[in-house]
mmCIF file of C-alpha atoms and ligand atoms in Angstrom:
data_model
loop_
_atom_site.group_PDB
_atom_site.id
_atom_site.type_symbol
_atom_site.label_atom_id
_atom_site.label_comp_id
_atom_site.label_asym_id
_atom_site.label_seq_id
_atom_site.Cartn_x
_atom_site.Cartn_y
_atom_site.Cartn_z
ATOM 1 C CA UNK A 91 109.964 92.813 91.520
ATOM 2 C CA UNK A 92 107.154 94.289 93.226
ATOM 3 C CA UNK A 93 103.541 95.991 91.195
ATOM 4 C CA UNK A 94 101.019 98.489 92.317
ATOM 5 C CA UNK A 95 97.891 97.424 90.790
ATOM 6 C CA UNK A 96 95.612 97.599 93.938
ATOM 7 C CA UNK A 97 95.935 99.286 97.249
ATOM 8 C CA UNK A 98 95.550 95.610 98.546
ATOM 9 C CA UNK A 99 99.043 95.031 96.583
ATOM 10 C CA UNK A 100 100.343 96.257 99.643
ATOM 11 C CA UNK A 101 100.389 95.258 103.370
ATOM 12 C CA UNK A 102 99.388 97.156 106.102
ATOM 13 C CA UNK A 103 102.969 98.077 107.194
ATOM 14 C CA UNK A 104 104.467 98.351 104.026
ATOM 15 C CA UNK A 105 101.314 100.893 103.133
ATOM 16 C CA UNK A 106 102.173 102.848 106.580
ATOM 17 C CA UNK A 107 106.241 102.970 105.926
ATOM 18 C CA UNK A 108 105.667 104.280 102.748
ATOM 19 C CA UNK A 109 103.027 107.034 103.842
ATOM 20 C CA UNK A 110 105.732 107.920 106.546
ATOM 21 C CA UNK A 111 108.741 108.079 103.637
ATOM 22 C CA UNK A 112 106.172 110.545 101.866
ATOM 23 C CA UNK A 113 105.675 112.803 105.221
ATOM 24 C CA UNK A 114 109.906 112.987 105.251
ATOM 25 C CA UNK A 115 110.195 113.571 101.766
ATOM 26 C CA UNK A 116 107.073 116.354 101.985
ATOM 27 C CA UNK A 117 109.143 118.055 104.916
ATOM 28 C CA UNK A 118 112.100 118.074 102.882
ATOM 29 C CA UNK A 119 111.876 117.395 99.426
ATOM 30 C CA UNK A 120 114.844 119.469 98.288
ATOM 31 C CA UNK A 121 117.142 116.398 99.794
ATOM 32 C CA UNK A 122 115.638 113.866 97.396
ATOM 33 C CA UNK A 123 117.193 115.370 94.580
ATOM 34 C CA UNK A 124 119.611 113.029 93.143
ATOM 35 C CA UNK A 125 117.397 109.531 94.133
ATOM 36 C CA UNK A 126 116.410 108.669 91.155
ATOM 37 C CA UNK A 127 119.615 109.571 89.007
ATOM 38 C CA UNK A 128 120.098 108.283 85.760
ATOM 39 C CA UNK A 129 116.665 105.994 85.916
ATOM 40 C CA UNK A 130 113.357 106.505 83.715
ATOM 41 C CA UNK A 131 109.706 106.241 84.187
ATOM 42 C CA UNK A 132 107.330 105.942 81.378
ATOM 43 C CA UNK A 133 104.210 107.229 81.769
ATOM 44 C CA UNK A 134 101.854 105.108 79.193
ATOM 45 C CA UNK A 135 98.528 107.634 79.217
ATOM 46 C CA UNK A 136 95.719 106.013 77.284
ATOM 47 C CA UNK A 137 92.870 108.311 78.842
ATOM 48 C CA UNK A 138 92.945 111.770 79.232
ATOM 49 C CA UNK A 139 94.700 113.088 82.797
ATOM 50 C CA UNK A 140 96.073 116.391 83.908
ATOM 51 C CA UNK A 141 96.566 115.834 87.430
ATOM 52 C CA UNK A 142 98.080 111.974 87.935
ATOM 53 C CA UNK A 143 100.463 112.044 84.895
ATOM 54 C CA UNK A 144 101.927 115.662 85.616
ATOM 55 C CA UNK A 145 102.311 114.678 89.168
ATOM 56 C CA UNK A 146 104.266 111.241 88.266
ATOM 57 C CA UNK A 147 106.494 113.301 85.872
ATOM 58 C CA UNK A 148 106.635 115.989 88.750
ATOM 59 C CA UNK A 149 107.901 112.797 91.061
ATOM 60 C CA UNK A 150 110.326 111.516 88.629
ATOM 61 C CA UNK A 151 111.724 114.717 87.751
ATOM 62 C CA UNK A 152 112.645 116.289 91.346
ATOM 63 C CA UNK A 153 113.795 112.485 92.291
ATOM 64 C CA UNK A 154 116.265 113.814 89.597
ATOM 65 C CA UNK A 155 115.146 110.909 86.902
ATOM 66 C CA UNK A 156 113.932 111.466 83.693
ATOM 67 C CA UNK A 157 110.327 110.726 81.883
ATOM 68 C CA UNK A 158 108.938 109.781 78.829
ATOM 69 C CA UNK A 159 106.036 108.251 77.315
ATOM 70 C CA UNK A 160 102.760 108.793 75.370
ATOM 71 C CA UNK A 161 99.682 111.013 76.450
ATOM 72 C CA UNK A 162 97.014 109.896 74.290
ATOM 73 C CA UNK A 163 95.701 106.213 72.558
ATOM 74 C CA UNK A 164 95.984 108.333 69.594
ATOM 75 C CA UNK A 165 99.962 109.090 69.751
ATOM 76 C CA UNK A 166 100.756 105.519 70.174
ATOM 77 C CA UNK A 167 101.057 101.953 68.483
ATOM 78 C CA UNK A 168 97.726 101.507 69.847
ATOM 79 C CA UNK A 169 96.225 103.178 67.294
ATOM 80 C CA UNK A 170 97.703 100.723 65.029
ATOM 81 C CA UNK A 171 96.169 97.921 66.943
ATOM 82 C CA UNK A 172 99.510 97.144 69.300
ATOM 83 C CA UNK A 173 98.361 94.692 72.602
ATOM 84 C CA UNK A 174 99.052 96.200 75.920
ATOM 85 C CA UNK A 175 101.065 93.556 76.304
ATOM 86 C CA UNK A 176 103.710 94.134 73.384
ATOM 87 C CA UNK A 177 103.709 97.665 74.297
ATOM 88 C CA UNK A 178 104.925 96.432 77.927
ATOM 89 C CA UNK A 179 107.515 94.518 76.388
ATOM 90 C CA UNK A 180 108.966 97.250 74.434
ATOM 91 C CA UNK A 181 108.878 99.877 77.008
ATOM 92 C CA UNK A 182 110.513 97.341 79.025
ATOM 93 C CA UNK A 183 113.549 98.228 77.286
ATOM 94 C CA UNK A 184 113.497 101.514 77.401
ATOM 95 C CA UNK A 185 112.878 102.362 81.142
ATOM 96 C CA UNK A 186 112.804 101.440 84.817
ATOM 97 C CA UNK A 187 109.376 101.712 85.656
ATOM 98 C CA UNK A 188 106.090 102.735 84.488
ATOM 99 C CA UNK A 189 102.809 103.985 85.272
ATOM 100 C CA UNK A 190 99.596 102.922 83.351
ATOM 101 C CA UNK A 191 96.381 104.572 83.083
ATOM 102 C CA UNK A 192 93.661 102.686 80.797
ATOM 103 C CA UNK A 193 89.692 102.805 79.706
ATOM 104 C CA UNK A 194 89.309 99.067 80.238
ATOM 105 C CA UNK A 195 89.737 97.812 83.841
ATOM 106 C CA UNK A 196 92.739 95.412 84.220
ATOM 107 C CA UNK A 197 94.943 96.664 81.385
ATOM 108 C CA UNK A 198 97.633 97.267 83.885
ATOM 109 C CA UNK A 199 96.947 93.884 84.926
ATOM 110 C CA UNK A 200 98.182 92.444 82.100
ATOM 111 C CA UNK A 201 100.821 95.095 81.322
ATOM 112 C CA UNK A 202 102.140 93.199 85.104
ATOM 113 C CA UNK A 203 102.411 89.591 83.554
ATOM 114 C CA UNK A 204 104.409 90.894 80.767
ATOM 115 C CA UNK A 205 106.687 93.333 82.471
ATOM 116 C CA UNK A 206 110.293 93.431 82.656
ATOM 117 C CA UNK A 207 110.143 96.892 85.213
ATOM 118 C CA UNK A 208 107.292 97.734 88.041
ATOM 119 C CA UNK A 209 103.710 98.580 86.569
ATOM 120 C CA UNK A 210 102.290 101.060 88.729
ATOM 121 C CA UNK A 211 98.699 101.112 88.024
ATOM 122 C CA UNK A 212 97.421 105.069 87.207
ATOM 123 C CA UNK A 213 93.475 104.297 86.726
ATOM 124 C CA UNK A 214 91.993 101.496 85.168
ATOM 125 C CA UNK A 215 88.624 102.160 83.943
ATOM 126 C CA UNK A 216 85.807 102.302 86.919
ATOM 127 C CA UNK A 217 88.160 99.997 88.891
ATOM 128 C CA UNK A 218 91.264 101.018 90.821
ATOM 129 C CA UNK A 219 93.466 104.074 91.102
ATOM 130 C CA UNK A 220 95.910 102.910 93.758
ATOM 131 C CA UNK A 221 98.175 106.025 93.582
ATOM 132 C CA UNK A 222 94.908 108.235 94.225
ATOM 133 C CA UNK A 223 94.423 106.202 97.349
ATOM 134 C CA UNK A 224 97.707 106.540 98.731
ATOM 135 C CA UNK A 225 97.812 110.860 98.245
ATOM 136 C CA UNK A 226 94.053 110.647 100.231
ATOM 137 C CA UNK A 227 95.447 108.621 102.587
ATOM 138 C CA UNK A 228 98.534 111.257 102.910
ATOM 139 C CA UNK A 229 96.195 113.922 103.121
ATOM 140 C CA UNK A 230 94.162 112.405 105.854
ATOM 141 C CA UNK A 231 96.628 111.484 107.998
ATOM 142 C CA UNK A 232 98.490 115.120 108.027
ATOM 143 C CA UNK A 233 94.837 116.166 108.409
ATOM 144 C CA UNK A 234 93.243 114.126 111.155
ATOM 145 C CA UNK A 235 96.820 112.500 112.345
ATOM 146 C CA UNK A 236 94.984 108.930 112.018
ATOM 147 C CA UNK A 237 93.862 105.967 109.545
ATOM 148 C CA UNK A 238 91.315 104.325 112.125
ATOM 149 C CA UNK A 239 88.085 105.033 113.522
ATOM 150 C CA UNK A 240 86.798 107.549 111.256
ATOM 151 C CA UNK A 241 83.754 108.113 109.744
ATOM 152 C CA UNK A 242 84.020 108.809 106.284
ATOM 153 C CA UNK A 243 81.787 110.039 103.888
ATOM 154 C CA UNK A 244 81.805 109.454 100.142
ATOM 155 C CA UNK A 245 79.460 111.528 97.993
ATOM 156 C CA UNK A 246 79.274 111.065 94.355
ATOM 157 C CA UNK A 247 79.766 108.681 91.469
ATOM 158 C CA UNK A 248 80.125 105.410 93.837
ATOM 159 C CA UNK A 249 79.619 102.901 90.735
ATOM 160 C CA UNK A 250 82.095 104.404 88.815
ATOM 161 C CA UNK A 251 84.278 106.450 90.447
ATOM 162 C CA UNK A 252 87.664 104.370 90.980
ATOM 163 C CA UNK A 253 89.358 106.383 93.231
ATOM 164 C CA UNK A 254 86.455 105.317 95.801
ATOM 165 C CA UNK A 255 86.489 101.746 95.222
ATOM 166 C CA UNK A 256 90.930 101.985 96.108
ATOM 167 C CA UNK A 257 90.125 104.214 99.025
ATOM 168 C CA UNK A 258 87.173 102.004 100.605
ATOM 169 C CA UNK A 259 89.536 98.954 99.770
ATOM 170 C CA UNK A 260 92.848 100.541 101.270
ATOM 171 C CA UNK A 261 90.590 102.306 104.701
ATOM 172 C CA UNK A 262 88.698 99.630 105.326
ATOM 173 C CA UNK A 263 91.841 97.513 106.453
ATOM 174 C CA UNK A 264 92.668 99.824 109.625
ATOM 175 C CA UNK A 265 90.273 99.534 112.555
ATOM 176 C CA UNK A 266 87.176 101.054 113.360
ATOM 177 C CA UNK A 267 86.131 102.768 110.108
ATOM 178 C CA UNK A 268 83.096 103.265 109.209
ATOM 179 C CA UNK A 269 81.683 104.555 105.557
ATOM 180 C CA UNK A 270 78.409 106.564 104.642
ATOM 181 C CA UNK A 271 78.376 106.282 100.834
ATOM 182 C CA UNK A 272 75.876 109.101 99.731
ATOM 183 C CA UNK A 273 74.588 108.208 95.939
ATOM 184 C CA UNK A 274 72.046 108.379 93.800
ATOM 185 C CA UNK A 275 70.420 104.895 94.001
ATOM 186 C CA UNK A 276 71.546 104.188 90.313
ATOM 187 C CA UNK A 277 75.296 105.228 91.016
ATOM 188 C CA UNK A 278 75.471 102.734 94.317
ATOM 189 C CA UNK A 279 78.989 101.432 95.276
ATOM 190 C CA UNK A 280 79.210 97.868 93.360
ATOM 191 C CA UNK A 281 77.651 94.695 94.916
ATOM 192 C CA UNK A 282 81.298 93.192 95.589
ATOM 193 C CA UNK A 283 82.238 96.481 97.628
ATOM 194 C CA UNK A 284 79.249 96.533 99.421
ATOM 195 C CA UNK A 285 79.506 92.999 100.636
ATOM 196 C CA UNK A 286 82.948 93.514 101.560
ATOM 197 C CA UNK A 287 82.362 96.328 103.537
ATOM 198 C CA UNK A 288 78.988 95.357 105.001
ATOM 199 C CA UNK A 289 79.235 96.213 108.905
ATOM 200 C CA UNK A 290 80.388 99.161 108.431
ATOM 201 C CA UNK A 291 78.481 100.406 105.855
ATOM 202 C CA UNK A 292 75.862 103.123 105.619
ATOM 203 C CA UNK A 293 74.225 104.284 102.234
ATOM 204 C CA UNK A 294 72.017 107.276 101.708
ATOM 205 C CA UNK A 295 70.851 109.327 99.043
ATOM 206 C CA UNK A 296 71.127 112.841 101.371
ATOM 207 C CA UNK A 297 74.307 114.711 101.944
ATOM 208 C CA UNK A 298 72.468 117.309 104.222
ATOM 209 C CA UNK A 299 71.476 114.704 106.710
ATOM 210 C CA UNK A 300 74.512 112.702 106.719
ATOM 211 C CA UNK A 301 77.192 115.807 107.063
ATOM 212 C CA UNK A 302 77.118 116.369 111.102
ATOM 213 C CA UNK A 303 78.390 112.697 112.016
ATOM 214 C CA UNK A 304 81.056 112.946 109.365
ATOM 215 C CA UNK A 305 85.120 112.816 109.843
ATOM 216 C CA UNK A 306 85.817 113.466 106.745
ATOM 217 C CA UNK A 307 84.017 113.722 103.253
ATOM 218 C CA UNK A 308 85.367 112.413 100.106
ATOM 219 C CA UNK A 309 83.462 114.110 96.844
ATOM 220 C CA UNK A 310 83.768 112.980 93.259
ATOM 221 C CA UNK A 311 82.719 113.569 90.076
ATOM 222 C CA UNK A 312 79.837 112.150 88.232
ATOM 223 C CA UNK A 313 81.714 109.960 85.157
ATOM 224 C CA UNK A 314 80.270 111.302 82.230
ATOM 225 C CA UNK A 315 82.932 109.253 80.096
ATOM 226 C CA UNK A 316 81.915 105.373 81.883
ATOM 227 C CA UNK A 317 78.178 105.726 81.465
ATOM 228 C CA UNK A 318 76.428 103.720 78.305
ATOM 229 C CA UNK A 319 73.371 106.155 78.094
ATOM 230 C CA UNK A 320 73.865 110.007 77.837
ATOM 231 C CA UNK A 321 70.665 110.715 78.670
ATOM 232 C CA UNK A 322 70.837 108.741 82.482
ATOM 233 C CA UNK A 323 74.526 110.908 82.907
ATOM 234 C CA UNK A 324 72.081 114.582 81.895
ATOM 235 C CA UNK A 325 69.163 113.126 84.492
ATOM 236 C CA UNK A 326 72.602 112.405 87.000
ATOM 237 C CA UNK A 327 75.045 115.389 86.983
ATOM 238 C CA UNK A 328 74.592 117.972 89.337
ATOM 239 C CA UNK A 329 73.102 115.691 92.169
ATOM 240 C CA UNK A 330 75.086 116.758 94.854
ATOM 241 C CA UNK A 331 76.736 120.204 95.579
ATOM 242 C CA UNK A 332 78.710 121.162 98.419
ATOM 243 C CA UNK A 333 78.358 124.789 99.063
ATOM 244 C CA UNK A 334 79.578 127.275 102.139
ATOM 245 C CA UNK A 335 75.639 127.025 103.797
ATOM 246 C CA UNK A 336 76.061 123.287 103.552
ATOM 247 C CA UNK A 337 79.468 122.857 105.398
ATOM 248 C CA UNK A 338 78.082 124.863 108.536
ATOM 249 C CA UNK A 339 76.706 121.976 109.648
ATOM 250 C CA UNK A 340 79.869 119.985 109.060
ATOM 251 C CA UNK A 341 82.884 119.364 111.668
ATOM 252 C CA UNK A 342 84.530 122.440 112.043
ATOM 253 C CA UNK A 343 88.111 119.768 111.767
ATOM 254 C CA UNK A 344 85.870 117.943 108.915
ATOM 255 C CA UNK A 345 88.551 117.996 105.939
ATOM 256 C CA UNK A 346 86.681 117.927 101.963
ATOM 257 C CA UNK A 347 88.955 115.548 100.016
ATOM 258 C CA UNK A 348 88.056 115.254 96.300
ATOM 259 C CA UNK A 349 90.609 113.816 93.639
ATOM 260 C CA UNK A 350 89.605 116.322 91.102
ATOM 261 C CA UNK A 351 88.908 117.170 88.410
ATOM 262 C CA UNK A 352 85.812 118.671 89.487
ATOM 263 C CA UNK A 353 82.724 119.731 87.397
ATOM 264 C CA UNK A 354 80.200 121.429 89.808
ATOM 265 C CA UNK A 355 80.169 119.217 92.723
ATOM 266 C CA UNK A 356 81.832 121.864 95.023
ATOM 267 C CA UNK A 357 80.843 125.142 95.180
ATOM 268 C CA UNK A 358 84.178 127.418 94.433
ATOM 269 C CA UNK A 359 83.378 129.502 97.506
ATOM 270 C CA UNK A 360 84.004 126.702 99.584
ATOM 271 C CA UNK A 361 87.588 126.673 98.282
ATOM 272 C CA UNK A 362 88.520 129.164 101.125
ATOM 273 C CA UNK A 363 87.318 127.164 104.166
ATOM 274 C CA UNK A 364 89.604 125.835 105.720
ATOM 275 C CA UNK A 365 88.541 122.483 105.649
ATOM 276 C CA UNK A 366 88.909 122.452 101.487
ATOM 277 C CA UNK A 367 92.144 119.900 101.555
ATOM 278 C CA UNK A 368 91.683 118.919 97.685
ATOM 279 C CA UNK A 369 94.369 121.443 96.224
ATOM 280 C CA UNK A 370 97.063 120.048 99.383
ATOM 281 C CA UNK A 371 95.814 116.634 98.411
ATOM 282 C CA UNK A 372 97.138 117.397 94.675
ATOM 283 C CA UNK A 373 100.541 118.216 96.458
ATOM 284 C CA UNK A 374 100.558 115.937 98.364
ATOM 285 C CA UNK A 375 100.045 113.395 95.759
ATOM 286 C CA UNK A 376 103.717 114.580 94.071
ATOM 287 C CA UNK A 377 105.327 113.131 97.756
ATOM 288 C CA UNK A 378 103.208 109.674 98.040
ATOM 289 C CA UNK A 379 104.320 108.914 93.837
ATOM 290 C CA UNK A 380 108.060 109.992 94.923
ATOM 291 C CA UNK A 381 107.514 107.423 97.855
ATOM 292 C CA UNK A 382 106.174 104.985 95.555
ATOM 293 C CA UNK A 383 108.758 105.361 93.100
ATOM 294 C CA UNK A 384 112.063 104.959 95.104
ATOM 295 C CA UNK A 385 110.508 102.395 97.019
ATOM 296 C CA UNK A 386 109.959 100.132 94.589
ATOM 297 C CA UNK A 387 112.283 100.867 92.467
ATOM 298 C CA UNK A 388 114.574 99.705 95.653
ATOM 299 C CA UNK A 389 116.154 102.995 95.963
ATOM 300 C CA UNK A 390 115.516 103.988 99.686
ATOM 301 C CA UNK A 391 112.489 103.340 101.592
ATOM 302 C CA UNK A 392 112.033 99.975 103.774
ATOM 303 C CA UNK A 393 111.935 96.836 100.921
ATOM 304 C CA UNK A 394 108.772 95.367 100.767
ATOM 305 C CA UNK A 395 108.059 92.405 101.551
ATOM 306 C CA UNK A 396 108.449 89.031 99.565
ATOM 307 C CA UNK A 397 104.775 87.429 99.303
ATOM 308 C CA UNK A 398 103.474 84.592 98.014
ATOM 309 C CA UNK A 399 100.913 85.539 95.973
ATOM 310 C CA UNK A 400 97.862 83.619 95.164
ATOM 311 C CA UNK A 401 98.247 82.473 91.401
ATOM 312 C CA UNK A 402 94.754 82.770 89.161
ATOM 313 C CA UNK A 403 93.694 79.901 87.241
ATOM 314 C CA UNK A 404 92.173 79.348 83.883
ATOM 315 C CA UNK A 405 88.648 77.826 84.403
ATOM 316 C CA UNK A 406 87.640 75.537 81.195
ATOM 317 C CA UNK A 407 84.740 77.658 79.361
ATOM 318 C CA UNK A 408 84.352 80.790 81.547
ATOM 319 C CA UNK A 409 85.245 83.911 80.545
ATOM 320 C CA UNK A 410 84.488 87.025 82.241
ATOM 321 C CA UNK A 411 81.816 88.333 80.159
ATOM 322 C CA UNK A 412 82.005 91.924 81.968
ATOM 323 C CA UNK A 413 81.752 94.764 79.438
ATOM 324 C CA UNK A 414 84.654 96.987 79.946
ATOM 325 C CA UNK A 415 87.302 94.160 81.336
ATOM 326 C CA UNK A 416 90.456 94.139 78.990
ATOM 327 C CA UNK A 417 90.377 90.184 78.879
ATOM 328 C CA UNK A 418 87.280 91.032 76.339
ATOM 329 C CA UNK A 419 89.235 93.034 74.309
ATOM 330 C CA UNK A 420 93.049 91.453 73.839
ATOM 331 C CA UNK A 421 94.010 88.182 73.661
ATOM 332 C CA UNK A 422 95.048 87.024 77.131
ATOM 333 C CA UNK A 423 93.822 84.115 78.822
ATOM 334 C CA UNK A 424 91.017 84.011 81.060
ATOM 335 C CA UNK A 425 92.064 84.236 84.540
ATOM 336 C CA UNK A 426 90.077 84.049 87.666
ATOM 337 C CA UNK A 427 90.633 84.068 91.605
ATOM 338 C CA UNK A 428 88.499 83.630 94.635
ATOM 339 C CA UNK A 429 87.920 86.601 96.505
ATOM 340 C CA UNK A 430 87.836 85.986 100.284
ATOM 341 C CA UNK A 431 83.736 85.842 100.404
ATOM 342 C CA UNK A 432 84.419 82.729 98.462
ATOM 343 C CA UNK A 433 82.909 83.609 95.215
ATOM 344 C CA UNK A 434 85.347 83.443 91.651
ATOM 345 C CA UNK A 435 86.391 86.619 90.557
ATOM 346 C CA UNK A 436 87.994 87.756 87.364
ATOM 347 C CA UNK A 437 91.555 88.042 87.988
ATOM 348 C CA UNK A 438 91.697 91.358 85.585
ATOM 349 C CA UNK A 439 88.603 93.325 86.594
ATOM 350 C CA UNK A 440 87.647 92.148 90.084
ATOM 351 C CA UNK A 441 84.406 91.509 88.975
ATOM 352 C CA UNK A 442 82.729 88.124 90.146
ATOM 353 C CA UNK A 443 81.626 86.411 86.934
ATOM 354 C CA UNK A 444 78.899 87.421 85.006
ATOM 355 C CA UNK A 445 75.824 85.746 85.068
ATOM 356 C CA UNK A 446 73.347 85.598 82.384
ATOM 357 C CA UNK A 447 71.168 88.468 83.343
ATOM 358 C CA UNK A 448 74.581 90.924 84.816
ATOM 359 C CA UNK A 449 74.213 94.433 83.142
ATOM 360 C CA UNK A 450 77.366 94.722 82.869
ATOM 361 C CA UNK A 451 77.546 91.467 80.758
ATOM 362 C CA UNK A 452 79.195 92.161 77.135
ATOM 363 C CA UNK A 453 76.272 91.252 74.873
HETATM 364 C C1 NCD B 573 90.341 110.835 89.156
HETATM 365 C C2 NCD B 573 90.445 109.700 88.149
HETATM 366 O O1 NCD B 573 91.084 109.833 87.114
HETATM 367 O O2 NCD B 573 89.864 108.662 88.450
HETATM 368 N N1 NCD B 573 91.221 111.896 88.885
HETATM 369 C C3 NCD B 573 92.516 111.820 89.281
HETATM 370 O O3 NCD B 573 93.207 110.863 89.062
HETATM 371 N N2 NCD B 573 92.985 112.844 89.999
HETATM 372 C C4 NCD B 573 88.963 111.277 89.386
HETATM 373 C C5 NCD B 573 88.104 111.694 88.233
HETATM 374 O O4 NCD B 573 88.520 111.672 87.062
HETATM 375 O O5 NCD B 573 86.964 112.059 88.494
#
């Protein structure tokens, strides 16, 4: 049984056959009807969404399964104090697969260990949003026909925003890619993303300057939700917006990807260039989840791979100490991994471990 909790969860093949299973299914999705017949997919929703958990119902529903599942903390057992992983358990029962969107990075992480059916991770926190990744990377390719050798821009929320940190992690495998991440200094991508994507990595503070070299340009939302001070989001919002006079000096094949929802980061005029993709990118995003779904629920699609996975360890005394990791919050044990730059990571955030002075240290 095979998880989605990172783009990196999947290989470079398996992430191209199932891009190409969403291109067949987008040019005919009438034919996918039946796929899913008589199997269910939870959809466990403890942060607000519009977008990702319509468009995994959406998927389930024309694959002809069914849905269920909770929309809110609030309408749950959590509210009663239930651990993501006895909710797992139960729901384990009751369908084939689920998706998993969480405030604390890693939830889904833990909702994996515990599993009986494939967690497909739906936002954790500022980390990951895998299924985000794999509609942008959809969209791109039916845009620009490629995955390598672009330049792509990403303008926004770069500390928080989690669809970036999946994107960066998924495009920076394929060849030749290079990324101009365009932030205020305060909202910088994290230190372990910037190291691991150091060659090819430019960072600015000016979208004006940096639009006329760009492929394509990813904009996000400032995250009011993830930031500890109001006062730093008031000072933030509103840094960067792309308007019609701005684009002229664009591309003219330059798409605008943004995972919505957006507050004022682009101008509504430019919604009738025709290099807006985002609203395609939302339709797209039902095809990639149907891809997703049959594949690994082992319906149709190529199987993926079997892959030894390396196992995370307890380390005696450490603990991860980051502020919004779920291992600070439930009782699961430690875990940590080495990431390939040789320094220990936690296994449930991705964060390397805190030091003493880390900001985002719990106390
Ligand atoms: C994004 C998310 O939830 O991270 N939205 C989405 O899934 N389409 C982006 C955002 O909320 O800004």
């Amino acid at each position: 049984m095979r998880h989605l909790l990172t783009p990196l969860d999947l290989s470079v093949p398996e992430l191209d056959r199932l891009l190409a299973l969403a291109g067949e299914i987008a040019a005919d999705p009438a034919a996918w009807r039946g796929a899913c017949a008589g199997k269910k997919l939870a959809t466990l929703f403890y942060e607000p969404s519009t977008r990702t958990r319509l468009s995994f119902e959406a998927a389930m529903l024309n694959l002809g399964g069914s849905v269920l599942g909770f929309s809110s903390a609030d309408s749950s057992s959590v509210s009663k104090g239930e651990t993501v992983a006895d909710t797992i358990r139960i729901i384990s029962c009751y369908a084939d697969i689920c998706a998993m969107r969480h405030p604390l990075e890693g939830a889904p992480f833990v909702a994996a260990r515990f599993s009986g059916i494939p967690v497909i991770n739906a936002g954790d926190g500022g980390h990951q949003h895998p299924t985000q990744t794999l509609t942008d990377l959809l969209t791109i390719r039916r845009r620009l026909g490629r995955l390598d050798h672009l330049t792509v821009g990403l303008c926004g929320d770069l500390k928080y925003g989690r669809t970036v940190h999946s994107l960066i992690a998924a495009l920076s495998r394929y060849e030749g890619n290079r990324f101009v991440c365009i932030s205020p200094e305060e909202l910088r991508l994290p230190e372990e993303l910037r190291h691991a994507v150091k060659d090819a990595l430019v960072e600015t503070a000016g979208l004006d300057a940096a639009l006329p070299d760009l492929d394509l340009l990813y904009m996000t939302r400032i995250q009011r939700e993830r930031f500890a001070d109001p006062a730093v989001y008031q000072r933030l919002r509103g840094s960067y917006i792309l308007t019609r006079e701005k684009l002229a000096a664009a591309k003219p094949s330059m798409p605008v990807l943004h995972p919505l929802p957006r507050v004022d980061e682009i101008d509504p005029d430019v919604d009738g260039d025709p290099r807006a993709a985002y609203f395609e990118q939302a339709q797209n995003g039902v095809y990639a989840r149907m891809a997703l779904i049959v594949t690994l629920l082992g319906l149709a699609g190529a199987p993926l791979e079997e892959r030894a996975k390396a196992v995370p360890t307890e380390r005696p005394g450490l603990r991860c100490g980051a502020a919004r990791c779920i291992s600070g919050a439930e009782p699961v044990p430690p875990l940590f991994s080495p990431a390939p730059d040789g320094t220990l990571r936690c296994w449930y955030c991705g964060r390397p471990v805190a030091g003493e002075n880390d900001p985002n240290r719990a106390i």
